[in-house]
Short mmCIF file of C-alpha atoms and ligand atoms in Angstrom, two decimals:
data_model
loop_
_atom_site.label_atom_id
_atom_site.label_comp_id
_atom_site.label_asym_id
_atom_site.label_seq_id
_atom_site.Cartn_x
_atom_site.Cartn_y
_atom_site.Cartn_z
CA UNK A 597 0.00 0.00 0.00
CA UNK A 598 1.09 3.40 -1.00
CA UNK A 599 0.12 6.63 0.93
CA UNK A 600 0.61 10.32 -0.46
CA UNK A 601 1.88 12.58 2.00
CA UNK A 602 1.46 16.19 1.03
CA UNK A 603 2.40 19.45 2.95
CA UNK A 604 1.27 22.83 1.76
CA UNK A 605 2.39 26.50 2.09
CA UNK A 606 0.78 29.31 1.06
CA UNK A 607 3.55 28.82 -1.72
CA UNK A 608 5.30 25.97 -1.52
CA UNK A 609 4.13 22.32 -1.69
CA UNK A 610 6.45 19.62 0.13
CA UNK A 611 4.94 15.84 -1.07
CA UNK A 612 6.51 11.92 0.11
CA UNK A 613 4.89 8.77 -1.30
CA UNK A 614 5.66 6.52 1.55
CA UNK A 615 5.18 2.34 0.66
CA UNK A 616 3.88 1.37 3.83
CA UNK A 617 4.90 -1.85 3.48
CA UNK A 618 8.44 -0.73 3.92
CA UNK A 619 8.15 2.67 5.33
CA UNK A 620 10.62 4.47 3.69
CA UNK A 621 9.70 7.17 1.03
CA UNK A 622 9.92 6.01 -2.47
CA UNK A 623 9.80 9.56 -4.04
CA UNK A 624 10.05 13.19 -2.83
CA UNK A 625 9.86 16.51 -3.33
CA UNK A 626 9.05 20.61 -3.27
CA UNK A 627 7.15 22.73 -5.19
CA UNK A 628 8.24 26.16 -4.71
CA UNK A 629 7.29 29.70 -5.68
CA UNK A 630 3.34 28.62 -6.10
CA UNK A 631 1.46 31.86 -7.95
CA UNK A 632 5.01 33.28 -7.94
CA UNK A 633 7.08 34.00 -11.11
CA UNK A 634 10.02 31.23 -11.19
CA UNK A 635 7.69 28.51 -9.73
CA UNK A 636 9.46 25.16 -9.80
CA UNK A 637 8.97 21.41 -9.49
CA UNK A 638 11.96 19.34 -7.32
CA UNK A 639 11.12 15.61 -7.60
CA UNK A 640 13.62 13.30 -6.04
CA UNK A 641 13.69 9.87 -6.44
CA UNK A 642 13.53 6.97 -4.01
CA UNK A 643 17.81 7.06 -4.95
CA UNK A 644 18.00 10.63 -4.49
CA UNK A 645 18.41 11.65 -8.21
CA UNK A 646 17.33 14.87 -8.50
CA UNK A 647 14.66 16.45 -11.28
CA UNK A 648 13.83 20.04 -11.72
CA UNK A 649 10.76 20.91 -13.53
CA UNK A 650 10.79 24.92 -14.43
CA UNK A 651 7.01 25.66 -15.28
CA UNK A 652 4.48 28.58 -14.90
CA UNK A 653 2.45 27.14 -11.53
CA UNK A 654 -0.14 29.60 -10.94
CA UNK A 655 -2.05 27.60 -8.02
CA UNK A 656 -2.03 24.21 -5.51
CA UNK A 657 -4.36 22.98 -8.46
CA UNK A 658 -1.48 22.82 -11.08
CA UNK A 659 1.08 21.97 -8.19
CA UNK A 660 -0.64 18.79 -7.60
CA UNK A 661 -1.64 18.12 -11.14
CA UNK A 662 2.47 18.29 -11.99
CA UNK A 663 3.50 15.99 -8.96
CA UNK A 664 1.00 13.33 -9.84
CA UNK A 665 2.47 13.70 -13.52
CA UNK A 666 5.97 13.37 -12.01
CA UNK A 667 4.66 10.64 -9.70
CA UNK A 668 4.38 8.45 -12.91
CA UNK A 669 6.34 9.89 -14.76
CA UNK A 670 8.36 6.79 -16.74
CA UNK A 671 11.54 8.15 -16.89
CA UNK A 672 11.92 8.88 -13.08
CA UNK A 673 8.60 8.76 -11.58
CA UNK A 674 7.78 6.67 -8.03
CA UNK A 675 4.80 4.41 -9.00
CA UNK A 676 3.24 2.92 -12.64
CA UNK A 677 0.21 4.28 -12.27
CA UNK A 678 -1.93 6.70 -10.04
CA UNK A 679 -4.21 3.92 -8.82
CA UNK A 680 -1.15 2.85 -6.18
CA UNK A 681 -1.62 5.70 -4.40
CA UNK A 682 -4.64 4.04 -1.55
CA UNK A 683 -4.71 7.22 0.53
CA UNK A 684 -3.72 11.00 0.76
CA UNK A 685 -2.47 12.55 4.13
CA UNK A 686 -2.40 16.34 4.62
CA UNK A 687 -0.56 17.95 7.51
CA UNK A 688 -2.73 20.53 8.57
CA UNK A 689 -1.57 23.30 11.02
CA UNK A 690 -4.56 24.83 13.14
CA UNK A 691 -7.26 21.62 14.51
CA UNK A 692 -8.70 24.01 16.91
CA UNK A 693 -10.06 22.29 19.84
CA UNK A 694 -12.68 20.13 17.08
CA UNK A 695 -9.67 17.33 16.83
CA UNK A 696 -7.81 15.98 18.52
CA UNK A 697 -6.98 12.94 16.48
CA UNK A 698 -6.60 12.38 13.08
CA UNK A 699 -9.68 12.50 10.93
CA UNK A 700 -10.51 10.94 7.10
CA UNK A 701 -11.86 14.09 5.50
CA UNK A 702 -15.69 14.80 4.38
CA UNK A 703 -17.86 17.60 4.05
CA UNK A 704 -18.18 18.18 7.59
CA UNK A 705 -14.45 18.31 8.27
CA UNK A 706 -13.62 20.42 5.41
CA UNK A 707 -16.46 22.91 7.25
CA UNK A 708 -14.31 22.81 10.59
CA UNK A 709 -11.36 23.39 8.57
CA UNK A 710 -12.60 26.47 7.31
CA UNK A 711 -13.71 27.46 11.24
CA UNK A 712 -10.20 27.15 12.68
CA UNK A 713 -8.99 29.58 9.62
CA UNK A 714 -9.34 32.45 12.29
CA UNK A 715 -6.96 30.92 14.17
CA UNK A 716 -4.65 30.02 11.92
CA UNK A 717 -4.65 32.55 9.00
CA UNK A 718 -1.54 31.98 7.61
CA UNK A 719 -1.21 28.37 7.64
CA UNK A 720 -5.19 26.65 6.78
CA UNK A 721 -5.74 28.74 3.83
CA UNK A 722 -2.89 26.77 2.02
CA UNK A 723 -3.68 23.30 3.58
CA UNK A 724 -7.59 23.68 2.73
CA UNK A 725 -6.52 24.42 -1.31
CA UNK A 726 -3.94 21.41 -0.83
CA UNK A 727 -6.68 19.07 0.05
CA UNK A 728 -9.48 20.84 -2.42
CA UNK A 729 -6.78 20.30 -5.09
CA UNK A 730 -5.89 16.79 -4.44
CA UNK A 731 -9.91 15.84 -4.34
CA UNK A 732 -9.89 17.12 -7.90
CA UNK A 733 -7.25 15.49 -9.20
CA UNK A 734 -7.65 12.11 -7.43
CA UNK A 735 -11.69 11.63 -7.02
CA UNK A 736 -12.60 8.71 -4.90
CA UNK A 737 -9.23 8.48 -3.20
CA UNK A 738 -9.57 8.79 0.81
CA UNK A 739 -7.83 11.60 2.41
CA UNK A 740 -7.02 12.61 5.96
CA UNK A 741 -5.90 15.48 8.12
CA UNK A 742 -3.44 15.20 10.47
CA UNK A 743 -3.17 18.37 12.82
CA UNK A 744 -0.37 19.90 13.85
CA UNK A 745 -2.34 20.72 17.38
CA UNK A 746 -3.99 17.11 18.14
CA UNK A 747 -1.32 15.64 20.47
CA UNK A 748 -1.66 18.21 22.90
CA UNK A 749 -5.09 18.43 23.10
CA UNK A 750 -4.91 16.61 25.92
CA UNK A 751 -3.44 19.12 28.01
CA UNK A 752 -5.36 20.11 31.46
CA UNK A 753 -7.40 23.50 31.21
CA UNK A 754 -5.28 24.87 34.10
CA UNK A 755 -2.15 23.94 31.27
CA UNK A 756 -4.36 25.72 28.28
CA UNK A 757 -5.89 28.33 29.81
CA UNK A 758 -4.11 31.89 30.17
CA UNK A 759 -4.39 34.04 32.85
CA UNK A 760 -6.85 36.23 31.04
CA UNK A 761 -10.59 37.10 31.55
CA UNK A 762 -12.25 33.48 30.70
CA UNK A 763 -14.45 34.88 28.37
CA UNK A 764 -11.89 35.53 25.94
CA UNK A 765 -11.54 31.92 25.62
CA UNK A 766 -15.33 31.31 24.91
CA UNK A 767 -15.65 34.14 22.85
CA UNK A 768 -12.11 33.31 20.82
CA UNK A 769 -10.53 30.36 21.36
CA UNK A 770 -7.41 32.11 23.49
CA UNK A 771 -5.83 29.21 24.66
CA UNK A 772 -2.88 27.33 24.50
CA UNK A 773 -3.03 25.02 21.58
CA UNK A 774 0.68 24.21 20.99
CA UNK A 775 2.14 22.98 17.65
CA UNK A 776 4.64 20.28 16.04
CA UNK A 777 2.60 17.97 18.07
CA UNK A 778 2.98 15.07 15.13
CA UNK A 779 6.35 15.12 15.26
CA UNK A 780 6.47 15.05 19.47
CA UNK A 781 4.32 12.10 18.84
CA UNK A 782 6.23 10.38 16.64
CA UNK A 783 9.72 10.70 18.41
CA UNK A 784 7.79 10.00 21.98
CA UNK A 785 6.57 6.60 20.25
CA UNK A 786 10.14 5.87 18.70
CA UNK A 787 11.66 6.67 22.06
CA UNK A 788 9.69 3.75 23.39
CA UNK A 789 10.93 1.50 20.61
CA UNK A 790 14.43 1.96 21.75
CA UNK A 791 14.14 2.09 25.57
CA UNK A 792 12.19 -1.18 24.93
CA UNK A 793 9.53 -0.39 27.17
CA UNK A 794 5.94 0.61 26.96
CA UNK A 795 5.21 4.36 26.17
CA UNK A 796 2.40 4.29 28.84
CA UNK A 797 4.96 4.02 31.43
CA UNK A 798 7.52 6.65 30.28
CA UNK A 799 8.09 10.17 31.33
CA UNK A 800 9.55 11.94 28.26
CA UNK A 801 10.80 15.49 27.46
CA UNK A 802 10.98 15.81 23.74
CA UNK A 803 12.43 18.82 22.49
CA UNK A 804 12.18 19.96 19.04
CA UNK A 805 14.69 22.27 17.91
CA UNK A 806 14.74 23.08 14.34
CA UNK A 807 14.21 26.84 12.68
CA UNK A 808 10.83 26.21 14.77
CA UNK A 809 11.38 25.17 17.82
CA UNK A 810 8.91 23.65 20.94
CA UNK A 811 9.12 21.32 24.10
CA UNK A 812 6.65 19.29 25.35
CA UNK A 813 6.11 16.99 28.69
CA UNK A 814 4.58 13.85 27.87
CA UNK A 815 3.68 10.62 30.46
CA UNK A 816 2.33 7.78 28.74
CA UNK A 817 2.12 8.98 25.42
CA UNK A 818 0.32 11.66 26.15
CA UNK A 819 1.07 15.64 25.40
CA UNK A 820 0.88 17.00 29.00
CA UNK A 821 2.40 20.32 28.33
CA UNK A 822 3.90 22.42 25.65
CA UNK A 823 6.03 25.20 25.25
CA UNK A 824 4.36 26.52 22.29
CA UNK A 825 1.16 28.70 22.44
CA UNK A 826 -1.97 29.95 21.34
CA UNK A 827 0.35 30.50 18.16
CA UNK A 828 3.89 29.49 17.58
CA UNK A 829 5.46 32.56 18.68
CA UNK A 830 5.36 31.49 22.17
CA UNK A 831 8.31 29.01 24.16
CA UNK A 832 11.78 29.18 23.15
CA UNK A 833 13.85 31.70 21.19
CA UNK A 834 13.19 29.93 17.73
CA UNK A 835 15.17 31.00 13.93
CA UNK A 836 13.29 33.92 13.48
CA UNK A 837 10.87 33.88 16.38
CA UNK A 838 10.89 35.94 19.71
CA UNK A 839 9.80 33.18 21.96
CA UNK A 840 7.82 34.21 25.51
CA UNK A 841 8.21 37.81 26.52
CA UNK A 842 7.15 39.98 29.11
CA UNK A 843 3.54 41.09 26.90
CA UNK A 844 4.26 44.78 27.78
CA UNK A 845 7.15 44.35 25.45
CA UNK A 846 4.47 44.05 22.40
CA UNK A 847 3.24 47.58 22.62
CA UNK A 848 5.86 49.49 24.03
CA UNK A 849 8.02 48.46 20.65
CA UNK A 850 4.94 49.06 18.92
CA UNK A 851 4.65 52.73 19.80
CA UNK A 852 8.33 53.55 20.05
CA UNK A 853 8.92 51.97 16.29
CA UNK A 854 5.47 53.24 14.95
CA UNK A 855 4.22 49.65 14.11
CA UNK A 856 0.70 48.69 13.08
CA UNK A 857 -0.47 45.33 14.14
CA UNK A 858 0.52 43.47 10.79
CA UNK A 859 3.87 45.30 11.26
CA UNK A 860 4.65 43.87 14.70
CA UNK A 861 3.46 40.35 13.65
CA UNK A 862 5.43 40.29 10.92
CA UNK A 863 8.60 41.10 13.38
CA UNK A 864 8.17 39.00 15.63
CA UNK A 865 7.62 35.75 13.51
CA UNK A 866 10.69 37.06 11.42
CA UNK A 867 13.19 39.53 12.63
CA UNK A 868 13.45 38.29 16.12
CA UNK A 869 15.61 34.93 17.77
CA UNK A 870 18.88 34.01 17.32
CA UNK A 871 18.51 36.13 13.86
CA UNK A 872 17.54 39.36 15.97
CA UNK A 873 20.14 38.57 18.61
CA UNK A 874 23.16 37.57 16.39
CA UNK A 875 22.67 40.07 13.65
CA UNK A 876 23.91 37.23 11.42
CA UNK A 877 20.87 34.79 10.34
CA UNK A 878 18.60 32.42 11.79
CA UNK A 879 20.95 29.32 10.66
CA UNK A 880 22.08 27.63 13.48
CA UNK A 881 25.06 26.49 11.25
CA UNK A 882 25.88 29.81 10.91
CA UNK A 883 25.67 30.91 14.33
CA UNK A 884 27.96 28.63 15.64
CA UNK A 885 30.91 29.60 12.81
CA UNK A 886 30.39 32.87 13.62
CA UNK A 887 30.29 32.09 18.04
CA UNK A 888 33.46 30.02 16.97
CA UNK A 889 35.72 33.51 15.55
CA UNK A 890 34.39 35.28 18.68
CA UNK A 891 31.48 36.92 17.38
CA UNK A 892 29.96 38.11 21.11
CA UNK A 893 26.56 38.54 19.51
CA UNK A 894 26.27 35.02 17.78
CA UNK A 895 27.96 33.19 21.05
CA UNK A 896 24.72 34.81 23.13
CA UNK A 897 22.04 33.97 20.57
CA UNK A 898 23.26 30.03 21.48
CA UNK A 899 23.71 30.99 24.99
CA UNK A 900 20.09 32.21 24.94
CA UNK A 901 18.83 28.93 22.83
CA UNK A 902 20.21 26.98 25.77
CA UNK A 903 19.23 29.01 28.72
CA UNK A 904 15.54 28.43 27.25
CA UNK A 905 15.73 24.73 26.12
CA UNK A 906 17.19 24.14 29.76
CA UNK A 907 14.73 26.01 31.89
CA UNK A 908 11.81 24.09 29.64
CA UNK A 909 13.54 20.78 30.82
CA UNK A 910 13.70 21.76 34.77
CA UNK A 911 10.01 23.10 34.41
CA UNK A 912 8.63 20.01 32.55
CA UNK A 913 10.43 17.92 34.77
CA UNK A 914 8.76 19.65 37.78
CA UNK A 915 5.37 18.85 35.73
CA UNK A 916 6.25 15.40 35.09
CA UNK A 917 7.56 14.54 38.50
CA UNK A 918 10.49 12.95 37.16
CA UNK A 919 12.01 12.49 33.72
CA UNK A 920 12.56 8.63 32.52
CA UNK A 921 13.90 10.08 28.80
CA UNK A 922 14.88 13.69 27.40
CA UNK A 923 14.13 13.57 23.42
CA UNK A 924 16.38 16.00 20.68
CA UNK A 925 15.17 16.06 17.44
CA UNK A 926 14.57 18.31 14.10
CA UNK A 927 17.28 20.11 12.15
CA UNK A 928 19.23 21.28 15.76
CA UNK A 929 18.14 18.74 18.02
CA UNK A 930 19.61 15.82 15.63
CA UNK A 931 22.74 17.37 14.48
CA UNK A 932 24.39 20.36 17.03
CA UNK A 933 25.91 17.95 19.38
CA UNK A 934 27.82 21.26 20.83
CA UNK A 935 24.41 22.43 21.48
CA UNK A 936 23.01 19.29 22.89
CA UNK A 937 25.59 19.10 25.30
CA UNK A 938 25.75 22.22 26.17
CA UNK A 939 22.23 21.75 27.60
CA UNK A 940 22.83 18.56 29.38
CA UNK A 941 25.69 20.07 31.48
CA UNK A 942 25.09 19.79 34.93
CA UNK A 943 22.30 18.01 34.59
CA UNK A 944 23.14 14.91 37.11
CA UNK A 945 19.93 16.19 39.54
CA UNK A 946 17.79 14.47 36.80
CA UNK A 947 20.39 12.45 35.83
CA UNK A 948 21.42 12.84 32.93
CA UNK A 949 24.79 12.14 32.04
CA UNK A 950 26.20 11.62 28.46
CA UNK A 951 28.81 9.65 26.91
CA UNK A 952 30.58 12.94 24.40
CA UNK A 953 32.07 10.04 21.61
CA UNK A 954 28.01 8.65 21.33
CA UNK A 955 26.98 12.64 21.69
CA UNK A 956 28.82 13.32 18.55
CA UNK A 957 25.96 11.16 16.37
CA UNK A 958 24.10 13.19 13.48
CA UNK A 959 21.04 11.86 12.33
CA UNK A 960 20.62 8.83 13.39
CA UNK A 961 18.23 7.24 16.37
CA UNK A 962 21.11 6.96 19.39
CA UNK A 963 20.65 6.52 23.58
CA UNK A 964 23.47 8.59 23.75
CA UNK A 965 23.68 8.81 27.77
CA UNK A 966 26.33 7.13 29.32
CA UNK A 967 25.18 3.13 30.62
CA UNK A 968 24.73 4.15 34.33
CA UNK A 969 22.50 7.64 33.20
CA UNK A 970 19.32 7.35 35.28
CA UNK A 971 17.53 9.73 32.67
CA UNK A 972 18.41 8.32 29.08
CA UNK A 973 19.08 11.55 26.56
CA UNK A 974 18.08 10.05 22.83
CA UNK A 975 18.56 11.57 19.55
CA UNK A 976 16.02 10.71 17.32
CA UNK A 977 15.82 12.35 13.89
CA UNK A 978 11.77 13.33 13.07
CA UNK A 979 9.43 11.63 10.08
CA UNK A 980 6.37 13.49 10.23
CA UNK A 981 5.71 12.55 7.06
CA UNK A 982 6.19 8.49 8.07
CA UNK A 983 3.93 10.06 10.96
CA UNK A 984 1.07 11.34 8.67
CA UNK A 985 1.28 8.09 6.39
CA UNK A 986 0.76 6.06 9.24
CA UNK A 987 -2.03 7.89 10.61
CA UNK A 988 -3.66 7.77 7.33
CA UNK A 989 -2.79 4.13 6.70
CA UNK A 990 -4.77 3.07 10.06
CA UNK A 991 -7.75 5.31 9.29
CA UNK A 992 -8.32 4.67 5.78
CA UNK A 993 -7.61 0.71 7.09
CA UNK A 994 -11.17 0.65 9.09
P1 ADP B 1725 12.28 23.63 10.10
O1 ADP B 1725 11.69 22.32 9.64
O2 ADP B 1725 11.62 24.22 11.30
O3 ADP B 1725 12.52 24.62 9.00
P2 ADP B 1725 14.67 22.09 10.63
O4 ADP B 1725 14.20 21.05 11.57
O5 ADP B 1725 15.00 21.69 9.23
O6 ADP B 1725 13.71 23.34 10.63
O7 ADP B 1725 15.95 22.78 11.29
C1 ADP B 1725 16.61 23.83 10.68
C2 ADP B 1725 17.69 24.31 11.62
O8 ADP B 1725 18.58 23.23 11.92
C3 ADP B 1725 18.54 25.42 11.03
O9 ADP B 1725 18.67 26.49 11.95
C4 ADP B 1725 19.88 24.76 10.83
O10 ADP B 1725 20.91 25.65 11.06
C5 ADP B 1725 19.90 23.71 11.91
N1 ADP B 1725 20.90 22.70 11.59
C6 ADP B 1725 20.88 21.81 10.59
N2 ADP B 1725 22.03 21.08 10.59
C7 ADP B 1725 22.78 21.55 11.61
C8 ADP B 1725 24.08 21.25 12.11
N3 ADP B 1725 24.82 20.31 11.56
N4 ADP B 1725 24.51 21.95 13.18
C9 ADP B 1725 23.75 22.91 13.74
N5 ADP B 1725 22.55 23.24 13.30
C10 ADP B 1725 22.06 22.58 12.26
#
């Protein structure tokens, strides 16, 4: 069985057929610059060979309509023929409080999609044309939406709620709704795998640290906590991202710079983190070359990044009442040992203790804590996409 994965932006498309029998992709790859001029089709094969298709892509309609033809296409294409494909799995961003599981899509859905647009205004628009697009183009085939926001909608209301007037929840759905829950999920469940013992017994802390970046406390599987918010602005210092500030900060920039509303959202999401600290760029990578020839601004953007990621573990340990596994993962998590170790210093009160030679992994699934480490520190690179293909694979299985 063969499930489509697909991933939209407002203009880029990101797409995996995953063979479930094997679970590994069989063919990949990015549609950029949708509605754009210079739009262009990146199709990777299951080898890695790499075809670019420059063509005019004025909408997710055409995007999809080019990756099925590149799908089967016979010179480099994934599958013989479109009928393969059993099932199509959308990340979504924004589930709202209406899901907290995965869901095979139908009218009604598509209606609650459209209600969570409020909250999500950058992100659904895209995803709702992704999944109008592929129903289309591939009538008949069963799709499903996997939310960014599900796992942790089983959070507490004394965990989601703000210390706001409680109305403002009613009235719009201010709460905490946290994000990158499918890959937490997916690591948390992996994590289990390698410990070799059941999920419903562990105490994990998985952080994600990639451009976006978000911790959450999970016991048994479950999304307890999350440092993410009502958007993902909130938590850590991220690429681009602020993080948690004091909320006076908001308008007192606001009126000293002369900012509108769209203005300051706009800086926040983009000219802020480790890119607004260094003065360099968002890139991790970058950071650290430029921390490494003494650049005082770049070496407190990382000094920042693991002030954060630390004080997220001591708090969600306090939640957790104990820590049995601390997760890294995404683009930081999985390769900036520096970084990872950096955080785990003096961390023996939880104890946590790692071996540096298994430390310096990249990208691979290691217990890299040393063999009498109390608290086991993993690395375990993401697959949200494996994530979505599964989901969809079990519903669409019923
Ligand atoms: P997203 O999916 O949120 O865009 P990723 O999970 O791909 O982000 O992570 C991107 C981040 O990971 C970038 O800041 C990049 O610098 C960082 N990164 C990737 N490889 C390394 C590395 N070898 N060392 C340090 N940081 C890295």
């Amino acid at each position: 069985m063969k499930i489509l994965v697909i991933n939209c932006g407002s203009s880029s498309l990101k797409y995996q057929v995953i063979d479930m029998t094997t679970k590994n992709a069989i063919g990949k790859g990015l549609v950029d610059r949708i509605g754009l001029q210079g739009s262009v089709l990146t199709h990777r094969t299951r080898s890695g060979e790499k075809h670019v298709i420059k063509v005019e892509i004025p909408n997710h309609t055409v995007a999809i309509k080019l990756v099925l033809e590149a799908l089967v296409s016979p010179e480099y294409g994934a599958i013989g023929d479109l009928k393969e494909i059993c099932g199509i799995g959308h990340r979504v961003v924004h589930g709202g409080e209406k899901f907290a599981n995965s869901v095979i899509i139908n009218d009604a859905v598509m209606k609650a999609l459209k209600d969570c647009i409020e909250l999500a205004p950058l992100h659904n628009p895209p995803n709702i044309a992704g999944i109008k697009a592929c129903q289309k183009m591939m009538p008949g085939v069963p799709q499903v939406a996997v939310f960014d926001t599900a796992f942790h909608q089983s959070m507490k209301p004394n965990t989601y709620i703000y210390g706001l007037p409680y109305e403002y929840y009613k009235k719009y759905g201010i709460r905490k709704y946290g994000f990158h829950g499918t890959s937490h999920k997916y690591v948390s469940q992996r994590a289990a795998v390698l410990l070799k013992k059941p999920l419903k017994e562990l105490k994990i802390i998985s952080c994600h640290l990639g451009n976006g970046a978000s911790i959450s406390a999970i016991r048994g599987g479950k999304s307890i906590d999350t440092s993410m918010g009502f958007t993902p602005l909130d938590g850590l210092m991220m690429g681009t991202r602020s993080g948690a500030l004091d909320p006076a900060i908001v308008t007192y920039i606001m009126c000293r710079e002369n900012l509108n509303v769209d203005q300051m959202n706009d800086f926040l999401n983009t000219k802020c983190g480790a890119l607004g600290v260094s003065g360099i760029s968002s890139d991790f990578r970058d950071i650290e070359v430029a921390a490494e020839q003494g650049n005082i601004r770049a070496r407190l953007a990382l000094d920042i990044f693991e002030h954060d990621v630390r004080q997220y573990i001591g708090a969600y340990a306090a939640v957790l009442g104990g820590v049995d596994a601390i997760i890294f993962t995404a683009g930081v998590g999985e390769n900036a040992s520096s970084m990872r170790e950096a955080i785990c210093k003096n961390m023996e009160y939880l104890g946590v203790s790692i071996d540096r030679e298994k430390n310096k992994v990249r990208s691979e699934e290691v217990d890299v804590s040393k063999p009498h480490a109390r608290c086991r520190v993993l690395v375990i690179p993401t697959n949200e996409e494996l994530m979505i293909a599964l989901d969809t694979h079990e519903l669409i299985s019923k």
